[in-house]
């Protein structure tokens, strides 16, 4: 392989601080060998328009654990515009959403101890940030979704998560 072009200019990703503030580029090249231990984490945003800013999350198969950090960049409170990130199989999404609505806001719109839920963050309002870390081995073959379980949100706030 030829040496990398001298193309790495000003961006210094090395923040001090041990907290995972990885600002990974939104569209990493597929099989790059650079930055091997790179991104076993992703940061996504949600807003007051019932949106995430990503539709797809790819988890590197080399990761044993993966962290999703979600920042709510809106201003509305959790009771009006709450967002979380829930991961289930695609087949389980609708049922988890329905049971979550019944569980109510105090339960974060998730049925307590729902075994269909692979991972989930807290339900947050505007200006807040939440994260969840889960074993990558929990995502196997088949289709998996991430979504917001706030009533009415999953239809707009959902995407695909896969391990590659
Ligand atoms: Co939401």
mmCIF file of C-alpha atoms in Angstrom, residues 2-160:
data_model
loop_
_atom_site.group_PDB
_atom_site.id
_atom_site.type_symbol
_atom_site.label_atom_id
_atom_site.label_comp_id
_atom_site.label_asym_id
_atom_site.label_seq_id
_atom_site.Cartn_x
_atom_site.Cartn_y
_atom_site.Cartn_z
ATOM 1 C CA UNK A 2 1.235 3.456 -0.672
ATOM 2 C CA UNK A 3 1.750 5.814 2.187
ATOM 3 C CA UNK A 4 -1.160 8.108 2.925
ATOM 4 C CA UNK A 5 -1.171 11.383 1.109
ATOM 5 C CA UNK A 6 -0.116 14.296 3.239
ATOM 6 C CA UNK A 7 -3.631 15.340 3.702
ATOM 7 C CA UNK A 8 -4.202 15.655 7.403
ATOM 8 C CA UNK A 9 -4.239 19.350 8.139
ATOM 9 C CA UNK A 10 -5.659 21.335 10.976
ATOM 10 C CA UNK A 11 -8.296 19.128 12.496
ATOM 11 C CA UNK A 12 -7.046 17.866 15.796
ATOM 12 C CA UNK A 13 -9.599 15.400 17.102
ATOM 13 C CA UNK A 14 -7.748 14.779 20.321
ATOM 14 C CA UNK A 15 -9.744 16.613 22.911
ATOM 15 C CA UNK A 16 -8.443 16.388 26.381
ATOM 16 C CA UNK A 17 -10.919 14.806 28.684
ATOM 17 C CA UNK A 18 -11.653 11.157 28.989
ATOM 18 C CA UNK A 19 -15.363 11.498 28.356
ATOM 19 C CA UNK A 20 -16.335 10.111 25.010
ATOM 20 C CA UNK A 21 -16.740 13.251 22.970
ATOM 21 C CA UNK A 22 -15.887 11.621 19.708
ATOM 22 C CA UNK A 23 -16.908 13.802 16.844
ATOM 23 C CA UNK A 24 -16.553 11.214 14.168
ATOM 24 C CA UNK A 25 -17.096 12.378 10.649
ATOM 25 C CA UNK A 26 -20.608 11.645 9.518
ATOM 26 C CA UNK A 27 -19.576 9.565 6.553
ATOM 27 C CA UNK A 28 -16.489 7.514 7.325
ATOM 28 C CA UNK A 29 -14.972 5.617 4.469
ATOM 29 C CA UNK A 30 -15.806 1.968 4.544
ATOM 30 C CA UNK A 31 -12.742 -0.103 5.254
ATOM 31 C CA UNK A 32 -10.186 2.442 6.282
ATOM 32 C CA UNK A 33 -7.270 1.033 8.186
ATOM 33 C CA UNK A 34 -6.460 4.362 9.685
ATOM 34 C CA UNK A 35 -7.538 5.116 13.206
ATOM 35 C CA UNK A 36 -8.072 1.467 13.948
ATOM 36 C CA UNK A 37 -9.534 1.803 17.405
ATOM 37 C CA UNK A 38 -11.677 4.609 16.099
ATOM 38 C CA UNK A 39 -15.332 4.710 16.485
ATOM 39 C CA UNK A 40 -17.025 2.326 18.837
ATOM 40 C CA UNK A 41 -19.272 5.269 19.483
ATOM 41 C CA UNK A 42 -21.498 7.601 17.566
ATOM 42 C CA UNK A 43 -23.073 10.905 18.412
ATOM 43 C CA UNK A 44 -26.421 11.782 16.953
ATOM 44 C CA UNK A 45 -28.790 14.702 17.323
ATOM 45 C CA UNK A 46 -32.516 15.112 17.687
ATOM 46 C CA UNK A 47 -34.592 18.270 17.496
ATOM 47 C CA UNK A 48 -37.945 19.918 18.088
ATOM 48 C CA UNK A 49 -39.155 18.813 14.649
ATOM 49 C CA UNK A 50 -39.318 15.127 15.665
ATOM 50 C CA UNK A 51 -36.141 14.206 13.815
ATOM 51 C CA UNK A 52 -32.853 12.481 14.299
ATOM 52 C CA UNK A 53 -30.050 13.718 12.090
ATOM 53 C CA UNK A 54 -29.116 10.193 10.974
ATOM 54 C CA UNK A 55 -31.038 7.353 9.381
ATOM 55 C CA UNK A 56 -28.399 4.689 9.683
ATOM 56 C CA UNK A 57 -25.874 3.658 12.307
ATOM 57 C CA UNK A 58 -23.108 1.257 11.410
ATOM 58 C CA UNK A 59 -21.352 -0.485 14.259
ATOM 59 C CA UNK A 60 -17.843 -1.739 13.433
ATOM 60 C CA UNK A 61 -17.694 -5.480 13.982
ATOM 61 C CA UNK A 62 -14.348 -4.973 15.702
ATOM 62 C CA UNK A 63 -16.067 -3.235 18.619
ATOM 63 C CA UNK A 64 -17.050 -5.281 21.632
ATOM 64 C CA UNK A 65 -19.175 -2.478 23.016
ATOM 65 C CA UNK A 66 -20.770 0.461 21.261
ATOM 66 C CA UNK A 67 -21.953 3.765 22.658
ATOM 67 C CA UNK A 68 -24.676 5.949 21.239
ATOM 68 C CA UNK A 69 -24.798 9.492 22.514
ATOM 69 C CA UNK A 70 -27.862 11.513 21.611
ATOM 70 C CA UNK A 71 -28.084 15.247 21.994
ATOM 71 C CA UNK A 72 -31.479 16.950 21.916
ATOM 72 C CA UNK A 73 -30.698 20.269 20.274
ATOM 73 C CA UNK A 74 -34.259 21.537 20.575
ATOM 74 C CA UNK A 75 -35.781 23.686 23.285
ATOM 75 C CA UNK A 76 -39.031 21.924 24.163
ATOM 76 C CA UNK A 77 -39.338 20.040 27.457
ATOM 77 C CA UNK A 78 -39.390 16.286 27.692
ATOM 78 C CA UNK A 79 -43.143 16.105 28.261
ATOM 79 C CA UNK A 80 -43.805 17.854 24.964
ATOM 80 C CA UNK A 81 -40.922 16.719 22.760
ATOM 81 C CA UNK A 82 -39.167 13.904 24.555
ATOM 82 C CA UNK A 83 -36.617 11.840 22.684
ATOM 83 C CA UNK A 84 -34.730 8.676 23.471
ATOM 84 C CA UNK A 85 -32.907 6.031 21.475
ATOM 85 C CA UNK A 86 -34.254 2.497 21.700
ATOM 86 C CA UNK A 87 -32.830 -0.504 19.845
ATOM 87 C CA UNK A 88 -34.880 -3.565 18.975
ATOM 88 C CA UNK A 89 -35.253 -5.921 16.066
ATOM 89 C CA UNK A 90 -37.270 -4.388 13.260
ATOM 90 C CA UNK A 91 -40.013 -6.888 14.040
ATOM 91 C CA UNK A 92 -40.249 -5.797 17.677
ATOM 92 C CA UNK A 93 -40.333 -2.041 17.116
ATOM 93 C CA UNK A 94 -44.085 -1.572 16.811
ATOM 94 C CA UNK A 95 -44.877 -3.671 19.856
ATOM 95 C CA UNK A 96 -42.291 -1.928 21.995
ATOM 96 C CA UNK A 97 -43.658 1.454 20.929
ATOM 97 C CA UNK A 98 -47.229 0.440 21.726
ATOM 98 C CA UNK A 99 -46.348 -0.915 25.156
ATOM 99 C CA UNK A 100 -44.195 2.142 25.780
ATOM 100 C CA UNK A 101 -47.096 4.484 25.229
ATOM 101 C CA UNK A 102 -49.064 2.536 27.800
ATOM 102 C CA UNK A 103 -46.148 2.717 30.233
ATOM 103 C CA UNK A 104 -46.184 6.518 30.192
ATOM 104 C CA UNK A 105 -43.682 9.321 30.514
ATOM 105 C CA UNK A 106 -42.530 8.409 34.008
ATOM 106 C CA UNK A 107 -41.353 5.097 32.579
ATOM 107 C CA UNK A 108 -39.637 6.866 29.696
ATOM 108 C CA UNK A 109 -42.335 5.481 27.412
ATOM 109 C CA UNK A 110 -40.884 2.008 27.710
ATOM 110 C CA UNK A 111 -42.390 -0.987 29.407
ATOM 111 C CA UNK A 112 -40.127 -1.702 32.389
ATOM 112 C CA UNK A 113 -37.698 -4.573 31.800
ATOM 113 C CA UNK A 114 -38.973 -5.144 28.292
ATOM 114 C CA UNK A 115 -36.915 -8.096 27.109
ATOM 115 C CA UNK A 116 -37.352 -7.020 23.499
ATOM 116 C CA UNK A 117 -35.348 -3.862 24.175
ATOM 117 C CA UNK A 118 -31.683 -4.432 23.364
ATOM 118 C CA UNK A 119 -30.559 -1.043 24.612
ATOM 119 C CA UNK A 120 -32.066 2.335 25.353
ATOM 120 C CA UNK A 121 -31.142 5.768 26.585
ATOM 121 C CA UNK A 122 -33.114 7.924 28.962
ATOM 122 C CA UNK A 123 -35.940 10.053 27.621
ATOM 123 C CA UNK A 124 -34.691 13.642 27.458
ATOM 124 C CA UNK A 125 -35.894 17.108 26.572
ATOM 125 C CA UNK A 126 -34.370 20.006 24.690
ATOM 126 C CA UNK A 127 -30.832 20.948 25.651
ATOM 127 C CA UNK A 128 -30.096 17.587 27.242
ATOM 128 C CA UNK A 129 -27.767 14.762 26.230
ATOM 129 C CA UNK A 130 -27.976 11.069 27.017
ATOM 130 C CA UNK A 131 -26.053 7.975 26.075
ATOM 131 C CA UNK A 132 -26.136 4.213 26.262
ATOM 132 C CA UNK A 133 -23.465 1.559 25.870
ATOM 133 C CA UNK A 134 -24.295 -1.992 24.905
ATOM 134 C CA UNK A 135 -22.509 -5.199 23.864
ATOM 135 C CA UNK A 136 -22.222 -5.404 20.101
ATOM 136 C CA UNK A 137 -22.924 -9.143 20.336
ATOM 137 C CA UNK A 138 -26.552 -8.273 21.063
ATOM 138 C CA UNK A 139 -26.987 -7.240 17.448
ATOM 139 C CA UNK A 140 -26.990 -10.371 15.367
ATOM 140 C CA UNK A 141 -28.239 -11.155 11.898
ATOM 141 C CA UNK A 142 -31.438 -9.681 10.643
ATOM 142 C CA UNK A 143 -32.707 -6.136 10.712
ATOM 143 C CA UNK A 144 -32.437 -3.896 13.745
ATOM 144 C CA UNK A 145 -33.898 -0.473 14.320
ATOM 145 C CA UNK A 146 -33.194 2.490 16.538
ATOM 146 C CA UNK A 147 -36.105 4.756 17.307
ATOM 147 C CA UNK A 148 -37.747 7.158 19.733
ATOM 148 C CA UNK A 149 -40.501 5.636 21.848
ATOM 149 C CA UNK A 150 -42.237 8.937 22.657
ATOM 150 C CA UNK A 151 -45.868 8.661 21.484
ATOM 151 C CA UNK A 152 -46.115 9.340 17.774
ATOM 152 C CA UNK A 153 -42.386 9.781 17.222
ATOM 153 C CA UNK A 154 -41.197 6.400 15.997
ATOM 154 C CA UNK A 155 -42.781 6.827 12.586
ATOM 155 C CA UNK A 156 -40.492 9.791 11.955
ATOM 156 C CA UNK A 157 -37.654 9.045 14.317
ATOM 157 C CA UNK A 158 -36.293 5.683 13.294
ATOM 158 C CA UNK A 159 -33.340 4.285 11.467
ATOM 159 C CA UNK A 160 -31.408 1.124 10.835
#
